[in-house]
Short mmCIF file of C-alpha atoms and ligand atoms in Angstrom, two decimals:
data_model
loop_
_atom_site.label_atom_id
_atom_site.label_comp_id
_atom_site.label_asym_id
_atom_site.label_seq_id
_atom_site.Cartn_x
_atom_site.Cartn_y
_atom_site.Cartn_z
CA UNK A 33 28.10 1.30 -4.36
CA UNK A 34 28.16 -2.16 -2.03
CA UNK A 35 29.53 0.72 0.81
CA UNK A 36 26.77 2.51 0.29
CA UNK A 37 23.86 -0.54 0.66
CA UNK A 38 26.46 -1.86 3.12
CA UNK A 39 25.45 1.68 5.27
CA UNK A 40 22.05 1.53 4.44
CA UNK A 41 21.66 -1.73 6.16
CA UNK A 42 23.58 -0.52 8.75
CA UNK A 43 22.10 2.69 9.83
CA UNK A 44 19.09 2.24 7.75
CA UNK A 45 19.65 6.11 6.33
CA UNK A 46 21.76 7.47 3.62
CA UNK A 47 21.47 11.51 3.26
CA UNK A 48 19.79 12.49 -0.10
CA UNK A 49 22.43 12.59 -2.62
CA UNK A 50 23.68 9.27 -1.67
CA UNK A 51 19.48 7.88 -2.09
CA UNK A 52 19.73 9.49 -5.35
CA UNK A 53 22.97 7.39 -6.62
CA UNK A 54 21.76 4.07 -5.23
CA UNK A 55 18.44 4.79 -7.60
CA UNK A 56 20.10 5.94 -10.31
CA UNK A 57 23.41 4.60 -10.47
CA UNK A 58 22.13 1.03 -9.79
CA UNK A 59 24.13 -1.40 -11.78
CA UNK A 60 23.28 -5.25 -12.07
CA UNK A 61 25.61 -6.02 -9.30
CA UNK A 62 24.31 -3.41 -6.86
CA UNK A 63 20.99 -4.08 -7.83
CA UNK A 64 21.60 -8.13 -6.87
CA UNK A 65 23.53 -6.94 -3.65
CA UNK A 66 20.79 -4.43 -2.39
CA UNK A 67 17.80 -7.10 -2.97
CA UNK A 68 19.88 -9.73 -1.13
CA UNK A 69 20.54 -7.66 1.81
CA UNK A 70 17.14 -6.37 1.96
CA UNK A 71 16.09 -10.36 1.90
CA UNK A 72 18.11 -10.72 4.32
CA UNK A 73 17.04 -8.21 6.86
CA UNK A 74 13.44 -9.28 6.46
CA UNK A 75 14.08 -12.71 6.54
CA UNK A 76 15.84 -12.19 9.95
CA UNK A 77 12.89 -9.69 11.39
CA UNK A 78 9.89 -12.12 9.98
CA UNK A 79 11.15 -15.39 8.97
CA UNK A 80 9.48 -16.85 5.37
CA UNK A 81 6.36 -16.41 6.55
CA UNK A 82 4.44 -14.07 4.22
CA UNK A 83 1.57 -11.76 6.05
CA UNK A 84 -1.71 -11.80 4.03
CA UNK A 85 -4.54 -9.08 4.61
CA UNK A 86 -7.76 -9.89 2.79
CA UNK A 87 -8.93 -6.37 0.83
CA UNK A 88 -11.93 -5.78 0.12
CA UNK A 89 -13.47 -2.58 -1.86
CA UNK A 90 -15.80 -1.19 -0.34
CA UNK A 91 -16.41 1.73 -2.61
CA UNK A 92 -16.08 2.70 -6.02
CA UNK A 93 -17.44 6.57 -5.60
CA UNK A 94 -15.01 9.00 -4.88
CA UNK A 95 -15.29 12.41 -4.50
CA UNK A 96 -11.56 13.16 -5.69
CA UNK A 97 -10.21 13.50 -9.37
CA UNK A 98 -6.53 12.12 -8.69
CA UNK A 99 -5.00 12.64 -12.11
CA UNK A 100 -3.72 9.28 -12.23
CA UNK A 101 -6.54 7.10 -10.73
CA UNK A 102 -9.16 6.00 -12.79
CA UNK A 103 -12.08 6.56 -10.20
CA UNK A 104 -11.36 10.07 -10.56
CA UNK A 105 -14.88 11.43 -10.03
CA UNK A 106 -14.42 13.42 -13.37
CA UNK A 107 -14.47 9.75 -15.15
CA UNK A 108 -17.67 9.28 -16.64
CA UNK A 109 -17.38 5.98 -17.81
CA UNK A 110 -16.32 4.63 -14.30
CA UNK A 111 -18.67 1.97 -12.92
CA UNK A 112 -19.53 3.04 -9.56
CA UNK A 113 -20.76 0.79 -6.90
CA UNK A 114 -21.18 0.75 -2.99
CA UNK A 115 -21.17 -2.52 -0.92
CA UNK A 116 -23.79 -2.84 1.45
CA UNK A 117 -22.70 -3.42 5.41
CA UNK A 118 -24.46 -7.02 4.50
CA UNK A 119 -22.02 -7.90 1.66
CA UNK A 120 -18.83 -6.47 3.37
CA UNK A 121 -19.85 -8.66 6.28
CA UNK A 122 -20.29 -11.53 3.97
CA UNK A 123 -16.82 -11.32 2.33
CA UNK A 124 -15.07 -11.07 6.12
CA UNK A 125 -17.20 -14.45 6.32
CA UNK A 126 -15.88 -15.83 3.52
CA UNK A 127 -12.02 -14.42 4.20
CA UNK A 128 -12.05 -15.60 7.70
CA UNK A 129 -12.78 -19.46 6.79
CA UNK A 130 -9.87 -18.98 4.15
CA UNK A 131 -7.96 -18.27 7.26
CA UNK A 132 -7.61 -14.75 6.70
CA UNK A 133 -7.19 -12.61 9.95
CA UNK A 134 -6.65 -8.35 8.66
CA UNK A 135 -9.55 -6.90 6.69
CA UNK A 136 -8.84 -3.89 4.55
CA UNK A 137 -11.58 -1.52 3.58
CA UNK A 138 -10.72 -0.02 1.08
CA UNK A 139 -12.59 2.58 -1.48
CA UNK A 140 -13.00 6.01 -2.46
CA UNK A 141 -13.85 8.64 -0.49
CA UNK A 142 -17.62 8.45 -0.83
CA UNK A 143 -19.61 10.43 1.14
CA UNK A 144 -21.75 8.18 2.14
CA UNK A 145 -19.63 6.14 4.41
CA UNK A 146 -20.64 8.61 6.74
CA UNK A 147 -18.64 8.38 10.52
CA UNK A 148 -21.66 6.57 11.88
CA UNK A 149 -21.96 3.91 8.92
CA UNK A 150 -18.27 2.91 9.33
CA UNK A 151 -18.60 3.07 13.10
CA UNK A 152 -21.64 0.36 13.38
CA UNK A 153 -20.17 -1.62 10.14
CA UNK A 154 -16.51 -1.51 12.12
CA UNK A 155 -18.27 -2.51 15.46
CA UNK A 156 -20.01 -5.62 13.83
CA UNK A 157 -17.01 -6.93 11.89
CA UNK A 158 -15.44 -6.87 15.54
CA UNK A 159 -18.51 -8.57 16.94
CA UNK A 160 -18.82 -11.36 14.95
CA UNK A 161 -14.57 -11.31 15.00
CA UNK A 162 -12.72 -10.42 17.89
CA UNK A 163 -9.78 -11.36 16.81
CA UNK A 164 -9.47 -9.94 13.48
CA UNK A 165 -7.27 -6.64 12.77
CA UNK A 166 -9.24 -3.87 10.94
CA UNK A 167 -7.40 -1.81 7.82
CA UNK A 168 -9.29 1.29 6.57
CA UNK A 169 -7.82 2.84 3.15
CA UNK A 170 -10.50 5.06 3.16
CA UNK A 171 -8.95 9.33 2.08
CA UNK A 172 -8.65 11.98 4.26
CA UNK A 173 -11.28 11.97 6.81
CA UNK A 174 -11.41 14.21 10.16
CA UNK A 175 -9.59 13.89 13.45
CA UNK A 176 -12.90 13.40 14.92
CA UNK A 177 -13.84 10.42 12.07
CA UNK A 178 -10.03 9.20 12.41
CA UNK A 179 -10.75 9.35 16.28
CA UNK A 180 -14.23 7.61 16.16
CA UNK A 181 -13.14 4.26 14.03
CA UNK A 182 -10.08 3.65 16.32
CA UNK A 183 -12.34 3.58 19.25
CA UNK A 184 -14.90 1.37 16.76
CA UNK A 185 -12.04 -1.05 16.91
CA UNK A 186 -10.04 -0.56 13.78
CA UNK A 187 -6.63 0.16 14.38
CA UNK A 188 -4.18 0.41 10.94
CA UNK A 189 -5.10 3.13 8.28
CA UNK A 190 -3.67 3.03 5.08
CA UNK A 191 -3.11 6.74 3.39
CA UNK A 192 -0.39 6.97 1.48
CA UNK A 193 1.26 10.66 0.72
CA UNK A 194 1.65 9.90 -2.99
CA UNK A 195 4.15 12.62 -3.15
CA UNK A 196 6.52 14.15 -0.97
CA UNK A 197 7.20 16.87 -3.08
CA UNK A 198 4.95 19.77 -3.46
CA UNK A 199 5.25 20.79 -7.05
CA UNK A 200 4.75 16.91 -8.10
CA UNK A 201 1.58 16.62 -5.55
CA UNK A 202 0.40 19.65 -6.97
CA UNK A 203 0.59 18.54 -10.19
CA UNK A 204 -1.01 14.98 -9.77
CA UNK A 205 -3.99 16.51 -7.73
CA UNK A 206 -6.63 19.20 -8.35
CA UNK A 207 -6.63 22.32 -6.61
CA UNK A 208 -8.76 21.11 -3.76
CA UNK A 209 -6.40 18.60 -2.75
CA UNK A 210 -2.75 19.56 -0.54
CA UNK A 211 -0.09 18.06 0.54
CA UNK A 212 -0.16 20.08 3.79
CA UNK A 213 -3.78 18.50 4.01
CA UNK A 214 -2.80 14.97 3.67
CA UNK A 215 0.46 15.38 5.92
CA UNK A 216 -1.70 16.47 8.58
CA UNK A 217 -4.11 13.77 8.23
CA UNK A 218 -1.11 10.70 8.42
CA UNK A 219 0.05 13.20 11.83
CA UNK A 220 -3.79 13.19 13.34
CA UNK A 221 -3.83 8.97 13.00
CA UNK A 222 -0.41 8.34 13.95
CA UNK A 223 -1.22 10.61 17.27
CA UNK A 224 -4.79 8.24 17.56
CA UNK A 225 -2.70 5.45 17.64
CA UNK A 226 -3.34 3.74 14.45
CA UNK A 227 -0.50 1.74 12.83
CA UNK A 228 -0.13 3.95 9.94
CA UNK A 229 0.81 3.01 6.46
CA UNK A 230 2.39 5.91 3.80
CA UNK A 231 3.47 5.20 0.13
CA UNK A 232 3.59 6.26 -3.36
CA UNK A 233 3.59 5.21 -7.05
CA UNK A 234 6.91 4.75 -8.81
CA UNK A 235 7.01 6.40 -12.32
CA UNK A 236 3.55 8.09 -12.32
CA UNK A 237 4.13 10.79 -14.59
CA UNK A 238 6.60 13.84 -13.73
CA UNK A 239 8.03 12.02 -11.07
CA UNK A 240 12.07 12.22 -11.30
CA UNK A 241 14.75 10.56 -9.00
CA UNK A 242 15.10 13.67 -7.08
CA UNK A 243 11.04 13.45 -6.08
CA UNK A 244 11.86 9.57 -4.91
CA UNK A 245 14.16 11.09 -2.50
CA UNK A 246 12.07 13.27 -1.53
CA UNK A 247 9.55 10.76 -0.44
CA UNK A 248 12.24 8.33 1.45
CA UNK A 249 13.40 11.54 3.57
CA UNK A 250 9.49 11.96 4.23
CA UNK A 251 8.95 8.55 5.11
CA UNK A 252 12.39 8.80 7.37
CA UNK A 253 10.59 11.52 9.44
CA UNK A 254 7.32 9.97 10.05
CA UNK A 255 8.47 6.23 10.39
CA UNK A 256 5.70 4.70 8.96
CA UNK A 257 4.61 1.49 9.91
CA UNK A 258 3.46 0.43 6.64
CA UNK A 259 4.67 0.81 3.64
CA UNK A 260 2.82 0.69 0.00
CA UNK A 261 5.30 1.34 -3.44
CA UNK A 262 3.44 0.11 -6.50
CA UNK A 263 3.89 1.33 -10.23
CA UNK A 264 2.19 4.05 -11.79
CA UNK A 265 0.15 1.97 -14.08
CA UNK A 266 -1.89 4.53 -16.91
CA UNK A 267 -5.76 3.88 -16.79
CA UNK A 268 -7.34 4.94 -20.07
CA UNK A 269 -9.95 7.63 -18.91
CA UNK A 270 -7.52 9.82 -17.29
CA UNK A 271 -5.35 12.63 -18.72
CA UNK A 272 -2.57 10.26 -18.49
CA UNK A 273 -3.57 7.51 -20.43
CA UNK A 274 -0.83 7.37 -22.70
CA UNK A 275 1.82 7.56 -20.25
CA UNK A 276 4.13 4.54 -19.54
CA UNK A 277 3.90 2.17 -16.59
CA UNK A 278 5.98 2.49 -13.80
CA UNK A 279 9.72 0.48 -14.63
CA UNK A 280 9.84 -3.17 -12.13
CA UNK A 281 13.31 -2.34 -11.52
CA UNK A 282 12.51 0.47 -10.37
CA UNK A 283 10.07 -0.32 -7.72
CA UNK A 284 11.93 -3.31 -6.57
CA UNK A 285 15.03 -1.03 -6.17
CA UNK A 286 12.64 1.10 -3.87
CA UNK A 287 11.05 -1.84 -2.17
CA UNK A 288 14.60 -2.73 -0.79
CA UNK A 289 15.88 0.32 0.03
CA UNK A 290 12.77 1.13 1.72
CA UNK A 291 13.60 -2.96 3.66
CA UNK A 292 16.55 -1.43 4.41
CA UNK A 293 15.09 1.78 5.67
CA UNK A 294 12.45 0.44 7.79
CA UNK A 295 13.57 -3.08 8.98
CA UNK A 296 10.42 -4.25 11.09
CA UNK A 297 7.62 -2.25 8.29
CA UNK A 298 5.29 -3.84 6.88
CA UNK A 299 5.55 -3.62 2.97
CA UNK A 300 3.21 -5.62 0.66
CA UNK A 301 4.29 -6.55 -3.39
CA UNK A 302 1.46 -4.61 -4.18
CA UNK A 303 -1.59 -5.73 -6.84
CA UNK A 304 -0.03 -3.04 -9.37
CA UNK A 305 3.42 -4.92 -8.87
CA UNK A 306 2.40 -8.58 -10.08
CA UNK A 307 -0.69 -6.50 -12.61
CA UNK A 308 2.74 -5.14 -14.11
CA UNK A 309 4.70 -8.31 -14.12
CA UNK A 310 3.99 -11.78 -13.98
CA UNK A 311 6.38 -12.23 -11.81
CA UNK A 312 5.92 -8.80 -9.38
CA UNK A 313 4.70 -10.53 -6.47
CA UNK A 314 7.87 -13.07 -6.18
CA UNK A 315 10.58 -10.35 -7.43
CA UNK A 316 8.46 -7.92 -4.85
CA UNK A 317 8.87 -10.59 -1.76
CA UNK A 318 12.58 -11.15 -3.49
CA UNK A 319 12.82 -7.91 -2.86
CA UNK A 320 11.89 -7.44 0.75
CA UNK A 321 8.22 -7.08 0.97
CA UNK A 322 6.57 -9.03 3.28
CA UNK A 323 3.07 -8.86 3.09
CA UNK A 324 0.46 -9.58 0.03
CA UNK A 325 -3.23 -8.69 -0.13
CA UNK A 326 -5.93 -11.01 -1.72
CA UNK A 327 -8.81 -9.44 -3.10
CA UNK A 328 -11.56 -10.26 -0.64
CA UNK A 329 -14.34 -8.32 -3.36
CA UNK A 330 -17.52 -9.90 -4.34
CA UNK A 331 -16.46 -10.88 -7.77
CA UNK A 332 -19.02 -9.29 -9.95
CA UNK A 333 -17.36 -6.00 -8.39
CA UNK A 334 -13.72 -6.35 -8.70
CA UNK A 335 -13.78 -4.86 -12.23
CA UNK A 336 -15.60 -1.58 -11.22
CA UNK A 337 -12.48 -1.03 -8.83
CA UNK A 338 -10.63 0.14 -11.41
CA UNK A 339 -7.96 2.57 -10.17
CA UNK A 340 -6.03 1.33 -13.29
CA UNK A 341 -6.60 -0.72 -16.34
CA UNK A 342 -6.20 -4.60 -16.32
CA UNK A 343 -5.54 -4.62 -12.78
CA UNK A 344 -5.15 -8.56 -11.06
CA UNK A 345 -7.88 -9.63 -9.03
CA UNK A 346 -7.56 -13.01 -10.07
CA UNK A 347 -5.13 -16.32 -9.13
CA UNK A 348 -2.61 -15.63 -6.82
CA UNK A 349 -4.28 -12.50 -5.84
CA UNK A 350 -7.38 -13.52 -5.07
CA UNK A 351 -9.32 -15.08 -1.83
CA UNK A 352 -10.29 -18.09 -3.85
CA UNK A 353 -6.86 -19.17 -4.82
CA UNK A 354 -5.12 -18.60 -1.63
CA UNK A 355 -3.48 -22.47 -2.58
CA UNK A 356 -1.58 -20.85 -6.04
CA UNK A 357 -0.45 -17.99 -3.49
CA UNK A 358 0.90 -20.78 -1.08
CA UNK A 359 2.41 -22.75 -4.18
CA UNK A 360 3.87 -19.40 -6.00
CA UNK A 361 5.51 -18.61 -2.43
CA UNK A 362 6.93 -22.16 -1.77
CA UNK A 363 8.46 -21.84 -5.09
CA UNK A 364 10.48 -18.95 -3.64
CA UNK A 365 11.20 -20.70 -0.07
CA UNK A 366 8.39 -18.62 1.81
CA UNK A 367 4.86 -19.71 2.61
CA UNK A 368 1.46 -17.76 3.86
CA UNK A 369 1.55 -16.86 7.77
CA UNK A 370 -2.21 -17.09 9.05
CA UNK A 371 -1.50 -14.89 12.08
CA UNK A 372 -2.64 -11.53 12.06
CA UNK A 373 1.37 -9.67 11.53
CA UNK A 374 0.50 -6.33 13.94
CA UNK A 375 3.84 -4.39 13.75
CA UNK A 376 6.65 -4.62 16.53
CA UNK A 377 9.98 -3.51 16.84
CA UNK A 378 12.67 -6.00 17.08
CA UNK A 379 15.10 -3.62 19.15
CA UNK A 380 18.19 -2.61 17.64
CA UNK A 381 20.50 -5.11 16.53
N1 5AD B 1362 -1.53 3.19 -10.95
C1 5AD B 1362 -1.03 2.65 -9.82
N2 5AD B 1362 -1.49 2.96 -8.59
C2 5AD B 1362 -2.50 3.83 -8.52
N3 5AD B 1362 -3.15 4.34 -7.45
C3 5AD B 1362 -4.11 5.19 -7.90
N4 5AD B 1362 -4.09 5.24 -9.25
C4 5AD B 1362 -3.09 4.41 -9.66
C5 5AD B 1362 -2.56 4.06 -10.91
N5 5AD B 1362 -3.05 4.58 -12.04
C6 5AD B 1362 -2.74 4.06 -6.09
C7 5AD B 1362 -2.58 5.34 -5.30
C8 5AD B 1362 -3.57 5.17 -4.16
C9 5AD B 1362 -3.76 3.67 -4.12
C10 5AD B 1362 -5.03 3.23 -3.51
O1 5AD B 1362 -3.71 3.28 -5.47
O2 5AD B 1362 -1.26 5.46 -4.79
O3 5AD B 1362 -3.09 5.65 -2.93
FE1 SF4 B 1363 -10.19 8.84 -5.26
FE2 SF4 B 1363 -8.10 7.56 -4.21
FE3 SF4 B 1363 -8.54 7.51 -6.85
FE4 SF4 B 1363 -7.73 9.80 -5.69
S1 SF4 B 1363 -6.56 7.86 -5.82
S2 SF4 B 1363 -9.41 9.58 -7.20
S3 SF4 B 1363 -8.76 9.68 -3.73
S4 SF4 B 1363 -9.86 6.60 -5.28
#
């Protein structure tokens, strides 16, 4: 098994039955070696310093019914708000005095962020901050949309392909919805120009260890430059509400291997990491992630953003305690990095 990380860290590829044995084969002693050497490799590409990216949700409308999410727009019960440009503006206020230098807008896809809203609200977050990166996490959109926010000034898009298999995407996501669709959509912002971020959810239901594969090979062939992996975590108004969370091992062994995989990626510990365990955000950045997002949301929203139940939008993952998130990392040898982390390659080693 140590051959096999020992290879990954190499050549940062294993073919897909050797993925499948370091997932489920992955003893105590692996499992310690492959987090080290992920450590490692991240720690040489990025030093301690810890990226942050303020996030702020924009939207809680969504025309999509995602089986797992819980703004599903078949969710009745789902409080659904819309920030005005005024109040997005006012929370990149409020992020950039805490130092913060990457907004991420992030919400459902609600029509009403229509291509010329997000334009004008993109073009005055760069006015008032020229040096700020802009995130959208914002659905499938058009080429021409995609197109017309890059040249707005924002320049990473998160959209991650949930699924790289087809029966599981098929089976997480209504009719309306296709892999094909979404596949083309990461293609059209990758060819804009966008740094492009890709992910998925570890143990949402009728995933197997086969499917994970199936989404590192993916990932392998578009060479993402971000990188979200969060647990499936059940949210009580959907059809899998009884289901269990996603396993931490699990998605730390994923966060590594995917370290391994994509040595200069940016990969946060994810909100649904440290809303599953207390300790997800340290065992996610002992794991090889490298970035963390702080909710950046008016509070009286945060919530109405409920994708899942119970999810963290307080502490260490919030704007307002950005001095917990400093302590909680110096407690692990790391501490925040203010600058604003675009991706590079390092070169081959
Ligand atoms: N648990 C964890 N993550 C979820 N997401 C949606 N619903 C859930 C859930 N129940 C993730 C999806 C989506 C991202 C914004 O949140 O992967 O891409
Ligand atoms: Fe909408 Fe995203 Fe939730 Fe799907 S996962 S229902 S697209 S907010």
């Amino acid at each position: 098994m140590k051959e096999l990380v020992n290879r990954l860290a190499r050549d940062h590829s294993l073919d897909a039955n050797e993925y499948h044995k370091l997932i489920q084969d992955c003893d105590e002693s692996t499992f310690d070696y492959l987090r080290k050497k992920a450590v490692a490799i991240s720690v040489q590409r990025f030093g301690t310093g810890i990226y942050v990216r303020g996030l702020i949700e924009i939207s809680s409308f969504c025309r999509n019914n995602c089986r797992y999410c819980g703004l599903r727009c078949e969710n009745r019960t789902a409080e659904r708000y819309r920030l005005s440009d005024d109040e997005i503006l006012s929370c990149c206020d409020i992020g950039y005095d805490a130092g913060l230098r990457t907004f991420v807008l992030q919400g459902g896809e609600d029509v009403a962020f229509t291509d010329e809203r997000l334009v004008s609200l993109v073009c005055r977050i760069k006015e008032r901050y020229s040096d700020v990166a802009i995130t959208l996490s914002l659905g499938e959109r058009s080429m021409v949309s995609y197109k017309q926010l890059y040249a707005a000034g924002a320049s990473r898009y998160l959209l991650r392909h949930e699924a790289a298999s087809q029966e599981l995407y098929s089976y997480l996501h209504p009719d309306n919805m296709s892999l094909q669709n979404r596949l083309s959509c990461i293609e059209n912002l990758k060819a804009i120009g966008y740094q492009v971020g890709m992910g998925m959810m570890i143990g949402v239901p009728g995933q197997t260890v086969d499917h994970l594969v199936e989404d590192l090979l993916l990932m392998k062939e578009y060479n993402p430059h971000m990188i979200g992996i969060g647990p499936f975590i059940p949210h009580r108004e959907t059809s899998f509400a009884s289901a269990s969370p996603g396993d931490l091992r699990q998605t730390l062994i994923l966060l590594s291997i995917v370290r391994l995989m994509f040595p200069d990626a940016l990969v946060p510990a994810t909100t649904a990491l440290s809303t599953l365990d207390a300790e997800g955000r340290k065992q996610g950045v002992l794991s090889g992630a490298n970035v963390v997002m702080p909710n950046l949301s008016p509070a009286d929203v945060r919530d109405k953003y409920s994708i899942y139940n119970n999810k963290l939008s307080i502490g260490a993952a919030s704007v307002e305690c950005m001095n917990l998130l400093e302590q909680e990392l110096n407690s692990i040898g790391y501490q925040i990095d203010y600058s604003r982390g675009d991706y590079k390659t390092y070169g081959n080693e």
